[in-house]
Short mmCIF file of C-alpha atoms in Angstrom, two decimals:
data_model
loop_
_atom_site.label_atom_id
_atom_site.label_comp_id
_atom_site.label_asym_id
_atom_site.label_seq_id
_atom_site.Cartn_x
_atom_site.Cartn_y
_atom_site.Cartn_z
CA MET A 1 25.62 -4.79 -9.20
CA ALA A 2 23.50 -3.67 -6.26
CA PRO A 3 20.61 -1.37 -7.25
CA SER A 4 20.84 2.12 -5.78
CA ALA A 5 17.87 4.30 -4.82
CA ARG A 6 18.26 8.01 -5.53
CA ASN A 7 16.50 9.12 -2.34
CA ARG A 8 14.53 7.73 0.61
CA PHE A 9 11.03 8.01 -0.82
CA TYR A 10 9.63 4.54 -1.38
CA GLN A 11 6.26 3.71 -2.92
CA VAL A 12 5.43 0.38 -1.32
CA PRO A 13 3.30 -2.19 -3.17
CA HIS A 14 -0.34 -1.16 -3.47
CA CYS A 15 -3.27 -2.14 -5.65
CA SER A 16 -4.33 0.20 -8.43
CA GLY A 17 -7.42 -1.44 -9.91
CA MET A 18 -5.57 -1.63 -13.25
CA GLY A 19 -3.33 -4.67 -12.95
CA TYR A 20 -3.01 -7.15 -15.79
CA ARG A 21 -6.26 -6.06 -17.50
CA TYR A 22 -5.20 -2.46 -18.14
CA PRO A 23 -1.41 -2.59 -18.67
CA ASN A 24 -1.07 0.82 -20.31
CA ALA A 25 -2.89 2.60 -17.50
CA GLU A 26 -0.86 0.65 -14.95
CA ALA A 27 2.41 1.60 -16.65
CA HIS A 28 1.46 5.28 -16.81
CA LEU A 29 0.43 5.32 -13.14
CA ARG A 30 3.72 3.83 -11.94
CA GLY A 31 5.67 6.02 -14.34
CA MET A 32 4.00 9.11 -12.92
CA LYS A 33 5.12 8.10 -9.42
CA ALA A 34 8.70 7.82 -10.68
CA GLU A 35 8.43 11.20 -12.39
CA GLY A 36 7.17 12.62 -9.10
CA GLY A 37 10.38 11.63 -7.32
CA TRP A 38 9.65 8.28 -5.68
CA ALA A 39 13.00 6.47 -5.77
CA VAL A 40 11.40 3.03 -5.65
CA VAL A 41 8.06 2.33 -7.31
CA SER A 42 6.39 -1.01 -6.68
CA THR A 43 3.62 -2.90 -8.41
CA GLN A 44 0.68 -4.38 -6.58
CA GLU A 45 0.88 -8.04 -5.64
CA ALA A 46 1.65 -10.27 -8.60
CA GLU A 47 -0.08 -13.66 -8.63
CA ILE A 48 2.47 -16.38 -9.43
CA HIS A 49 0.12 -19.22 -10.43
CA PRO A 50 -3.53 -19.93 -11.38
CA THR A 51 -4.08 -21.46 -7.93
CA SER A 52 -3.62 -17.90 -6.63
CA ASP A 53 -6.38 -16.29 -8.68
CA LEU A 54 -7.86 -13.23 -6.98
CA THR A 55 -10.54 -12.58 -9.61
CA PRO A 56 -12.48 -10.28 -9.64
CA ALA A 57 -9.73 -8.25 -7.97
CA ASN A 58 -7.46 -6.90 -10.69
CA GLU A 59 -3.86 -7.53 -9.64
CA ALA A 60 -0.62 -8.09 -11.52
CA ARG A 61 0.09 -11.58 -12.85
CA LEU A 62 3.12 -13.73 -13.53
CA TRP A 63 1.41 -16.98 -14.41
CA ASP A 64 3.49 -17.49 -17.53
CA ASP A 65 5.60 -15.70 -20.15
CA GLY A 66 2.48 -14.17 -21.65
CA ASP A 67 2.38 -11.74 -18.73
CA LEU A 68 5.84 -10.31 -19.46
CA PRO A 69 4.91 -7.59 -22.01
CA ALA A 70 2.55 -5.86 -19.57
CA LEU A 71 5.16 -5.86 -16.84
CA ASN A 72 7.92 -4.79 -19.23
CA ALA A 73 5.88 -1.67 -19.96
CA VAL A 74 5.74 -0.90 -16.23
CA THR A 75 9.49 -1.20 -15.67
CA GLU A 76 10.28 0.86 -18.77
CA ARG A 77 8.09 3.73 -17.53
CA ILE A 78 9.65 3.62 -14.07
CA HIS A 79 13.23 3.42 -15.35
CA ALA A 80 12.63 6.31 -17.74
CA HIS A 81 12.60 8.63 -14.72
CA GLY A 82 15.57 7.09 -12.92
CA SER A 83 13.65 5.10 -10.30
CA LEU A 84 13.88 1.46 -9.27
CA ALA A 85 11.06 -0.93 -10.13
CA ALA A 86 9.86 -3.46 -7.56
CA ILE A 87 7.43 -6.36 -7.92
CA GLN A 88 5.66 -8.20 -5.12
CA LEU A 89 5.39 -11.94 -5.73
CA VAL A 90 2.57 -13.73 -3.94
CA HIS A 91 0.69 -16.94 -3.72
CA ASN A 92 -2.46 -16.09 -1.81
CA GLY A 93 -3.02 -19.54 -0.34
CA LEU A 94 -6.42 -19.78 1.33
CA HIS A 95 -7.17 -16.12 0.58
CA VAL A 96 -8.62 -16.92 -2.86
CA ALA A 97 -11.59 -18.69 -4.41
CA ASN A 98 -10.00 -19.05 -7.88
CA ARG A 99 -13.14 -17.91 -9.66
CA PHE A 100 -11.39 -17.65 -13.03
CA SER A 101 -8.99 -20.58 -12.93
CA ARG A 102 -11.54 -22.84 -11.14
CA MET A 103 -8.69 -24.55 -9.28
CA ILE A 104 -8.85 -25.72 -5.67
CA PRO A 105 -7.18 -23.23 -3.28
CA LEU A 106 -4.12 -24.39 -1.37
CA ALA A 107 -3.34 -23.91 2.31
CA PRO A 108 -1.06 -25.31 5.03
CA SER A 109 -4.04 -27.21 6.47
CA HIS A 110 -7.60 -27.92 5.38
CA ALA A 111 -9.56 -24.68 5.81
CA ILE A 112 -12.49 -22.68 4.57
CA SER A 113 -11.32 -20.20 1.96
CA ASP A 114 -10.87 -16.68 3.26
CA SER A 115 -13.14 -15.23 0.57
CA LEU A 116 -16.79 -14.49 -0.03
CA ASP A 117 -17.24 -17.84 -1.79
CA PRO A 118 -18.22 -21.12 -0.11
CA VAL A 119 -14.95 -22.77 -1.12
CA GLN A 120 -12.72 -25.18 0.77
CA ALA A 121 -8.92 -24.92 0.59
CA ARG A 122 -7.11 -28.24 0.77
CA ALA A 123 -4.00 -28.99 2.79
CA MET A 124 -0.82 -29.00 0.72
CA ASP A 125 1.08 -32.27 0.50
CA LYS A 126 4.81 -32.60 -0.17
CA THR A 127 4.26 -32.50 -3.93
CA ASP A 128 2.29 -29.26 -3.57
CA ILE A 129 5.09 -27.76 -1.48
CA ALA A 130 7.67 -28.71 -4.11
CA ASP A 131 5.41 -27.17 -6.78
CA MET A 132 5.02 -24.00 -4.72
CA ARG A 133 8.78 -23.59 -4.52
CA GLY A 134 9.02 -24.04 -8.28
CA TRP A 135 6.27 -21.49 -8.94
CA TYR A 136 8.05 -18.86 -6.86
CA ARG A 137 11.37 -19.59 -8.55
CA ARG A 138 9.93 -19.34 -12.05
CA ALA A 139 8.04 -16.15 -11.18
CA ALA A 140 11.27 -14.60 -9.86
CA LEU A 141 13.07 -15.47 -13.09
CA ARG A 142 10.26 -13.85 -15.10
CA ALA A 143 10.38 -10.76 -12.88
CA LYS A 144 14.08 -10.47 -13.59
CA ARG A 145 13.45 -10.79 -17.33
CA ALA A 146 10.77 -8.08 -17.11
CA GLY A 147 13.41 -5.67 -15.80
CA PHE A 148 12.52 -5.38 -12.13
CA ASP A 149 15.26 -4.22 -9.77
CA ILE A 150 13.66 -5.49 -6.56
CA VAL A 151 11.77 -8.76 -6.11
CA TYR A 152 9.49 -9.03 -3.10
CA LEU A 153 8.33 -12.04 -1.16
CA TYR A 154 5.01 -11.12 0.43
CA ALA A 155 4.10 -12.37 3.91
CA GLY A 156 1.62 -9.79 5.11
CA HIS A 157 -2.02 -8.86 5.61
CA ASP A 158 -2.95 -12.52 6.17
CA MET A 159 -3.06 -12.80 2.36
CA SER A 160 -0.03 -14.95 1.56
CA VAL A 161 0.66 -18.65 1.81
CA LEU A 162 4.02 -17.74 3.39
CA GLN A 163 2.27 -15.98 6.24
CA HIS A 164 -0.28 -18.79 6.48
CA PHE A 165 2.52 -21.32 7.08
CA LEU A 166 4.04 -19.02 9.71
CA SER A 167 0.76 -18.63 11.54
CA ARG A 168 -0.28 -21.04 14.28
CA ARG A 169 -3.83 -19.96 13.49
CA HIS A 170 -3.69 -21.45 9.99
CA ASN A 171 -0.99 -24.09 10.27
CA ASP A 172 -1.80 -27.19 12.32
CA ARG A 173 0.42 -29.57 10.39
CA SER A 174 2.26 -32.35 12.20
CA ASP A 175 5.15 -32.76 9.74
CA GLU A 176 8.37 -30.78 9.31
CA TYR A 177 6.36 -27.78 8.01
CA GLY A 178 4.17 -27.40 11.10
CA GLY A 179 4.28 -27.34 14.86
CA SER A 180 7.39 -25.57 16.17
CA PHE A 181 8.44 -22.09 15.10
CA GLU A 182 11.39 -23.46 13.12
CA ASN A 183 9.13 -25.87 11.27
CA ARG A 184 6.58 -23.18 10.41
CA LEU A 185 9.44 -21.00 9.16
CA ARG A 186 10.87 -23.77 6.98
CA LEU A 187 8.94 -23.08 3.76
CA PHE A 188 9.74 -19.37 4.00
CA ARG A 189 13.47 -20.17 4.29
CA GLU A 190 13.34 -22.57 1.35
CA ILE A 191 11.56 -20.12 -0.93
CA LEU A 192 13.95 -17.33 0.09
CA ASP A 193 16.82 -19.60 -0.96
CA ASP A 194 15.10 -20.48 -4.23
CA VAL A 195 14.37 -16.88 -5.17
CA ARG A 196 17.83 -15.68 -4.20
CA GLU A 197 19.39 -18.32 -6.45
CA ALA A 198 17.03 -17.36 -9.28
CA ILE A 199 17.66 -13.61 -9.28
CA GLY A 200 21.33 -13.67 -8.29
CA ASP A 201 23.05 -10.38 -7.59
CA SER A 202 21.35 -8.38 -10.33
CA CYS A 203 18.18 -7.81 -8.30
CA ALA A 204 17.58 -7.01 -4.66
CA LEU A 205 15.46 -9.40 -2.61
CA ALA A 206 12.89 -7.78 -0.31
CA VAL A 207 10.57 -9.28 2.29
CA ARG A 208 7.27 -7.67 3.18
CA LEU A 209 6.32 -8.97 6.60
CA ALA A 210 3.50 -8.33 9.04
CA VAL A 211 5.29 -7.98 12.38
CA ASP A 212 2.06 -7.66 14.38
CA GLU A 213 -1.53 -8.68 13.71
CA LEU A 214 -2.93 -6.88 16.78
CA MET A 215 -4.53 -10.15 17.86
CA GLY A 216 -2.49 -10.78 20.99
CA PRO A 217 -1.38 -14.38 21.58
CA SER A 218 -3.70 -15.59 18.79
CA GLY A 219 -1.56 -13.93 16.12
CA ILE A 220 1.92 -12.73 15.26
CA THR A 221 3.16 -10.03 17.64
CA CYS A 222 6.11 -7.65 17.48
CA GLU A 223 7.30 -8.83 20.89
CA GLY A 224 6.92 -12.50 19.93
CA GLU A 225 7.17 -14.31 16.62
CA GLY A 226 7.19 -11.14 14.54
CA LYS A 227 10.54 -10.31 16.11
CA ASP A 228 11.63 -13.95 16.01
CA ILE A 229 11.07 -14.16 12.22
CA ILE A 230 13.21 -11.11 11.52
CA SER A 231 15.89 -12.25 13.96
CA ALA A 232 16.05 -15.66 12.29
CA LEU A 233 16.28 -14.21 8.76
CA ALA A 234 17.90 -10.89 9.67
CA GLU A 235 20.63 -10.65 7.04
CA PHE A 236 19.14 -12.83 4.33
CA PRO A 237 16.97 -10.38 2.36
CA ASP A 238 18.38 -7.11 1.07
CA LEU A 239 15.51 -5.07 2.49
CA TRP A 240 12.77 -5.46 5.11
CA ASP A 241 9.37 -3.88 4.45
CA VAL A 242 7.49 -4.16 7.74
CA ASN A 243 3.93 -3.32 8.69
CA LEU A 244 0.80 -4.35 10.55
CA SER A 245 -1.76 -6.94 9.51
CA GLY A 246 -4.50 -7.04 8.25
CA TRP A 247 -5.68 -4.19 6.08
CA SER A 248 -7.87 -2.51 8.71
CA ASN A 249 -4.80 -2.25 10.95
CA ASP A 250 -2.31 -1.32 8.24
CA SER A 251 -4.45 1.32 6.48
CA GLN A 252 -5.77 3.32 9.40
CA THR A 253 -7.22 6.72 8.58
CA ALA A 254 -6.30 10.24 9.61
CA ARG A 255 -9.48 10.50 11.64
CA PHE A 256 -8.48 7.78 14.06
CA SER A 257 -4.68 7.46 13.96
CA GLU A 258 -1.75 9.80 14.18
CA GLU A 259 0.92 10.05 11.52
CA GLY A 260 3.50 7.36 12.19
CA TYR A 261 1.07 5.20 14.14
CA GLN A 262 2.97 2.01 13.25
CA GLU A 263 6.25 3.13 14.80
CA PRO A 264 5.73 1.41 18.19
CA TYR A 265 5.39 -1.93 16.39
CA ILE A 266 8.26 -1.65 13.90
CA ARG A 267 10.95 0.30 15.77
CA PHE A 268 12.65 -2.92 16.94
CA VAL A 269 13.49 -4.06 13.40
CA LYS A 270 16.70 -2.07 12.94
CA SER A 271 18.00 -3.41 16.23
CA VAL A 272 18.09 -6.96 14.85
CA THR A 273 19.21 -6.40 11.24
CA THR A 274 21.72 -4.25 9.40
CA LYS A 275 19.68 -4.28 6.19
CA PRO A 276 17.63 -1.25 5.06
CA VAL A 277 14.14 -1.00 6.51
CA VAL A 278 11.06 0.61 4.99
CA GLY A 279 7.95 1.32 7.01
CA VAL A 280 4.63 3.03 6.49
CA GLY A 281 2.30 5.07 8.67
CA ARG A 282 0.55 7.59 6.42
CA TYR A 283 3.58 9.90 6.37
CA THR A 284 2.81 13.19 4.63
CA SER A 285 4.72 15.70 6.75
CA PRO A 286 8.38 16.27 5.83
CA ASP A 287 9.11 16.95 9.49
CA SER A 288 7.79 13.53 10.45
CA MET A 289 9.77 11.92 7.66
CA VAL A 290 12.99 13.55 8.85
CA ARG A 291 12.28 12.56 12.44
CA VAL A 292 11.62 8.88 11.76
CA VAL A 293 14.83 8.57 9.73
CA LYS A 294 16.96 10.46 12.25
CA GLN A 295 15.58 8.34 15.09
CA GLY A 296 16.77 5.23 13.28
CA ILE A 297 13.32 3.65 12.96
CA VAL A 298 13.41 3.30 9.17
CA ASP A 299 15.77 3.99 6.29
CA PHE A 300 13.06 4.58 3.68
CA ILE A 301 9.77 6.45 3.98
CA GLY A 302 7.21 4.01 2.70
CA ALA A 303 3.96 5.28 1.27
CA ALA A 304 0.95 3.93 -0.58
CA ARG A 305 -1.97 6.32 -0.01
CA PRO A 306 0.23 9.46 0.18
CA SER A 307 1.76 8.49 -3.18
CA ILE A 308 -1.74 8.12 -4.62
CA ALA A 309 -2.97 11.41 -3.18
CA ASP A 310 0.08 13.24 -4.54
CA PRO A 311 2.41 11.34 -6.88
CA TYR A 312 4.69 14.41 -6.93
CA LEU A 313 5.14 14.75 -3.17
CA PRO A 314 8.89 13.91 -3.15
CA LYS A 315 9.65 16.38 -5.94
CA LYS A 316 7.76 19.15 -4.13
CA ILE A 317 9.71 18.54 -0.94
CA GLU A 318 12.99 18.37 -2.84
CA GLU A 319 12.24 21.68 -4.59
CA GLY A 320 11.41 23.38 -1.29
CA ARG A 321 7.91 24.37 -2.29
CA THR A 322 6.80 25.54 1.13
CA MET A 323 4.09 27.77 2.50
CA THR A 324 5.40 31.18 3.60
CA SER A 325 4.51 32.79 6.92
CA ALA A 326 2.53 35.43 5.07
CA ASN A 327 0.48 32.81 3.29
CA ALA A 328 -0.07 30.96 6.55
CA SER A 329 -1.29 34.14 8.21
CA ALA A 330 -3.59 34.93 5.29
CA ALA A 331 -5.03 31.42 5.30
CA THR A 332 -5.71 31.61 9.03
CA SER A 333 -7.27 35.07 8.94
CA ALA A 334 -9.39 34.64 5.81
CA PRO A 335 -12.91 36.06 6.21
CA PRO A 336 -15.69 33.58 6.95
CA ALA A 337 -17.13 31.99 3.87
CA THR A 338 -20.72 32.54 2.90
CA THR A 339 -23.30 29.80 2.96
CA ARG A 340 -24.42 30.50 -0.59
CA MET A 341 -25.27 27.31 -2.46
CA CYS A 342 -25.31 26.71 -6.15
CA ARG A 343 -28.30 24.95 -7.63
CA CYS A 344 -26.87 21.42 -7.69
CA ALA A 345 -25.62 21.68 -4.10
CA ALA A 346 -28.99 22.94 -2.94
CA HIS A 347 -30.70 20.09 -4.76
CA ARG A 348 -28.45 17.57 -3.03
CA THR A 349 -29.17 19.18 0.32
CA ARG A 350 -32.94 18.88 -0.15
CA ARG A 351 -32.68 15.30 -1.37
CA SER A 352 -30.39 14.33 1.49
CA ALA A 353 -32.78 15.87 3.97
CA ARG A 354 -35.59 13.76 2.53
CA ASN A 355 -33.43 10.69 3.10
CA GLY A 356 -32.81 11.67 6.70
CA VAL A 357 -29.17 12.58 6.08
CA ARG A 358 -27.95 16.07 6.80
CA ALA A 359 -25.32 16.60 4.10
CA GLY A 360 -25.91 20.29 3.52
CA ILE A 361 -23.65 23.32 3.55
CA ARG A 362 -22.34 24.45 6.92
CA LYS A 363 -20.50 27.52 8.03
CA PRO A 364 -16.78 27.02 8.64
CA SER A 365 -17.28 27.87 12.31
CA GLN A 366 -19.33 24.73 12.81
CA SER A 367 -17.39 21.69 14.03
CA PRO A 368 -18.00 18.81 11.62
CA SER A 369 -18.96 15.48 13.10
CA LEU A 370 -17.98 12.20 11.52
CA PRO A 371 -21.37 11.04 10.17
CA ASN A 372 -22.23 14.21 8.26
CA LEU A 373 -18.91 15.65 7.14
CA PRO A 374 -19.42 16.47 3.43
CA SER A 375 -16.77 15.80 0.84
CA SER A 376 -16.42 15.67 -2.90
CA SER A 377 -16.48 11.88 -2.73
CA VAL A 378 -19.90 12.12 -1.04
CA ALA A 379 -21.10 14.19 -3.95
CA VAL A 380 -19.86 11.64 -6.44
CA ARG A 381 -21.52 8.79 -4.58
CA GLN A 382 -24.81 10.64 -4.21
CA VAL A 383 -25.06 11.61 -7.86
CA SER A 384 -23.87 8.18 -9.02
CA LYS A 385 -26.52 6.49 -6.89
CA ARG A 386 -29.25 8.68 -8.32
CA HIS A 387 -28.28 8.59 -11.97
CA GLY A 388 -26.28 5.37 -12.19
CA ARG A 389 -23.21 7.19 -13.54
CA LEU A 390 -20.56 9.68 -12.55
CA PRO A 391 -21.63 13.32 -12.36
CA SER A 392 -21.17 15.45 -15.43
CA ALA A 393 -18.35 17.95 -15.77
CA ALA A 394 -20.88 20.75 -15.33
CA SER A 395 -22.21 19.21 -12.15
CA MET A 396 -18.73 18.77 -10.68
CA SER A 397 -17.82 22.33 -11.71
CA CYS A 398 -20.88 23.56 -9.85
CA TRP A 399 -19.87 21.53 -6.82
CA ARG A 400 -16.39 23.02 -6.88
CA LYS A 401 -17.87 26.51 -6.95
CA ALA A 402 -19.85 25.63 -3.86
CA ALA A 403 -16.67 24.37 -2.25
CA ALA A 404 -14.87 27.60 -3.04
CA ASN A 405 -17.59 29.43 -1.10
CA GLY A 406 -16.98 27.40 2.02
CA ALA A 407 -19.31 24.53 1.29
CA VAL A 408 -16.82 21.70 1.53
CA ALA A 409 -13.10 20.99 1.37
CA LEU A 410 -12.19 19.16 -1.81
CA ARG A 411 -8.70 18.34 -0.60
CA ALA A 412 -8.56 14.94 1.11
CA SER A 413 -7.22 14.81 4.64
CA VAL A 414 -4.49 12.46 3.40
CA ALA A 415 -2.58 15.56 2.33
CA CYS A 416 -3.02 17.21 5.71
CA PRO A 417 -4.31 15.11 8.64
CA ALA A 418 -4.81 18.23 10.76
CA PHE A 419 -7.13 19.87 8.24
CA ARG A 420 -10.09 21.42 10.02
CA PRO A 421 -12.53 24.21 9.09
CA GLY A 422 -11.02 27.61 9.70
CA ALA A 423 -7.47 26.35 10.24
CA ALA A 424 -4.45 26.56 7.96
CA CYS A 425 -2.92 23.28 6.87
CA ALA A 426 0.36 22.18 5.35
CA THR A 427 -1.03 22.46 1.84
CA GLY A 428 -1.65 26.18 2.19
CA VAL A 429 -5.41 25.67 2.02
CA SER A 430 -7.96 26.39 4.70
CA ALA A 431 -11.66 25.62 4.85
CA ASN A 432 -12.23 29.35 4.47
CA SER A 433 -10.44 29.52 1.15
CA ALA A 434 -10.71 27.91 -2.24
CA PRO A 435 -8.41 24.89 -2.61
CA ALA A 436 -5.13 25.60 -4.32
CA SER A 437 -4.63 23.95 -7.66
CA THR A 438 -1.45 22.24 -6.42
CA PRO A 439 -0.63 21.65 -2.75
CA ASP A 440 2.71 22.73 -1.35
CA PHE A 441 4.38 21.26 1.71
CA THR A 442 6.22 22.73 4.63
CA CYS A 443 9.41 21.40 6.18
CA THR A 444 10.61 23.22 9.28
CA ALA A 445 13.71 21.10 9.86
CA ALA A 446 16.73 23.15 10.85
CA SER A 447 18.86 21.32 8.31
CA PRO A 448 17.93 19.86 4.93
CA PRO A 449 16.07 16.60 5.43
CA PRO A 450 18.16 13.48 4.85
CA MET A 451 15.78 12.42 2.14
CA CYS A 452 17.91 12.95 -0.94
CA CYS A 453 20.93 10.73 -0.36
CA ASN A 454 21.43 7.52 -2.26
CA MET A 455 20.50 4.28 -0.56
CA VAL A 456 22.29 1.15 -1.77
CA PHE A 457 20.87 -2.29 -1.14
CA PRO A 458 23.82 -4.31 0.23
CA MET A 459 24.27 -7.70 -1.35
#
């Protein structure tokens, strides 16, 4: 039976720092996302074999059956709130050093490992390719046993052996797995077939693909092979999760990129496939979410950072928790905040001045510049650097009091990209007012947003 998503909010795979080492924390985190209304909740990438060992990065693992209990806990937490659980299978190819397993990294061709270690990845022979197919198949079977509804094949961020084989930059083989586009696509096709056979019709098969690397002719482009890959495999997976590569392109910040900044690169996808499409672009505004769905760019609103900043964002939108006009007017017309500093904030200001960094308190009327914009994270880093530990509860309480008096905005701009001193934002908080305990969100669509209908993955 095809899995059905209860709405269009989709938490795409993202790292948590918990992974296989902290399974209870990982399960609670993903369960909280499901409780908050995300219809699909994904794990981070799951290593499928010891030759894909990302240590010290703490990811999910599916090396063997011993990894199943940790992942079972994740799916149980997600299913308890009526959401679908997704897992992203990956072999990282040349993107690892295998510090823990001590195994030689594998790649399409001989290459220096894409890591901080002076390690060489060796070219895969036919036996290695057959092994790789078996590793993916066995990992998919384990994912199914762990209770996942969606199984991903990861070919993005220049971090997957599947993308490495696709890339002319990494693949200079002269056999049937290199050279022409069809040859470089061959391993991807074979593993798609293997995984589909393994999971059957009880799980959906998703592909996460980088459609553009922003490298011009040197990389995959949305006008070139990015589009060719999706056209060639258009109806094979049950869902396409498309984005930019690598991380610096995919995870652009509110300071430098508009909401929906990936749309020019991914809007072609639905023109070449009938399968559901999920895309990201730091979507936090319900209006933007409605627009991108109505324009036929995506079917699901993908999110990683927005789901971290507010795990309950979908539920708040569904419940219509919006900022009233009166509140907006009050937030805009709030009296200027004082420049009074508490003792710990004043101490930080003096110490920062000694270090040649102006991180002091400013009036809301001042326009912040990028190098010296204060934030709560700055406070944490400063105190941690001085004392070698996180600030005490008393210290953070003192900092929050300073923030309430106009010192800084504790709310991250992820919740409201347009947040500026003295201006109201979608959370109902301005730089002239103390942050609300829980942000609310505004949707000005004339009709209810099409975010709450079921989406079925066609098989």
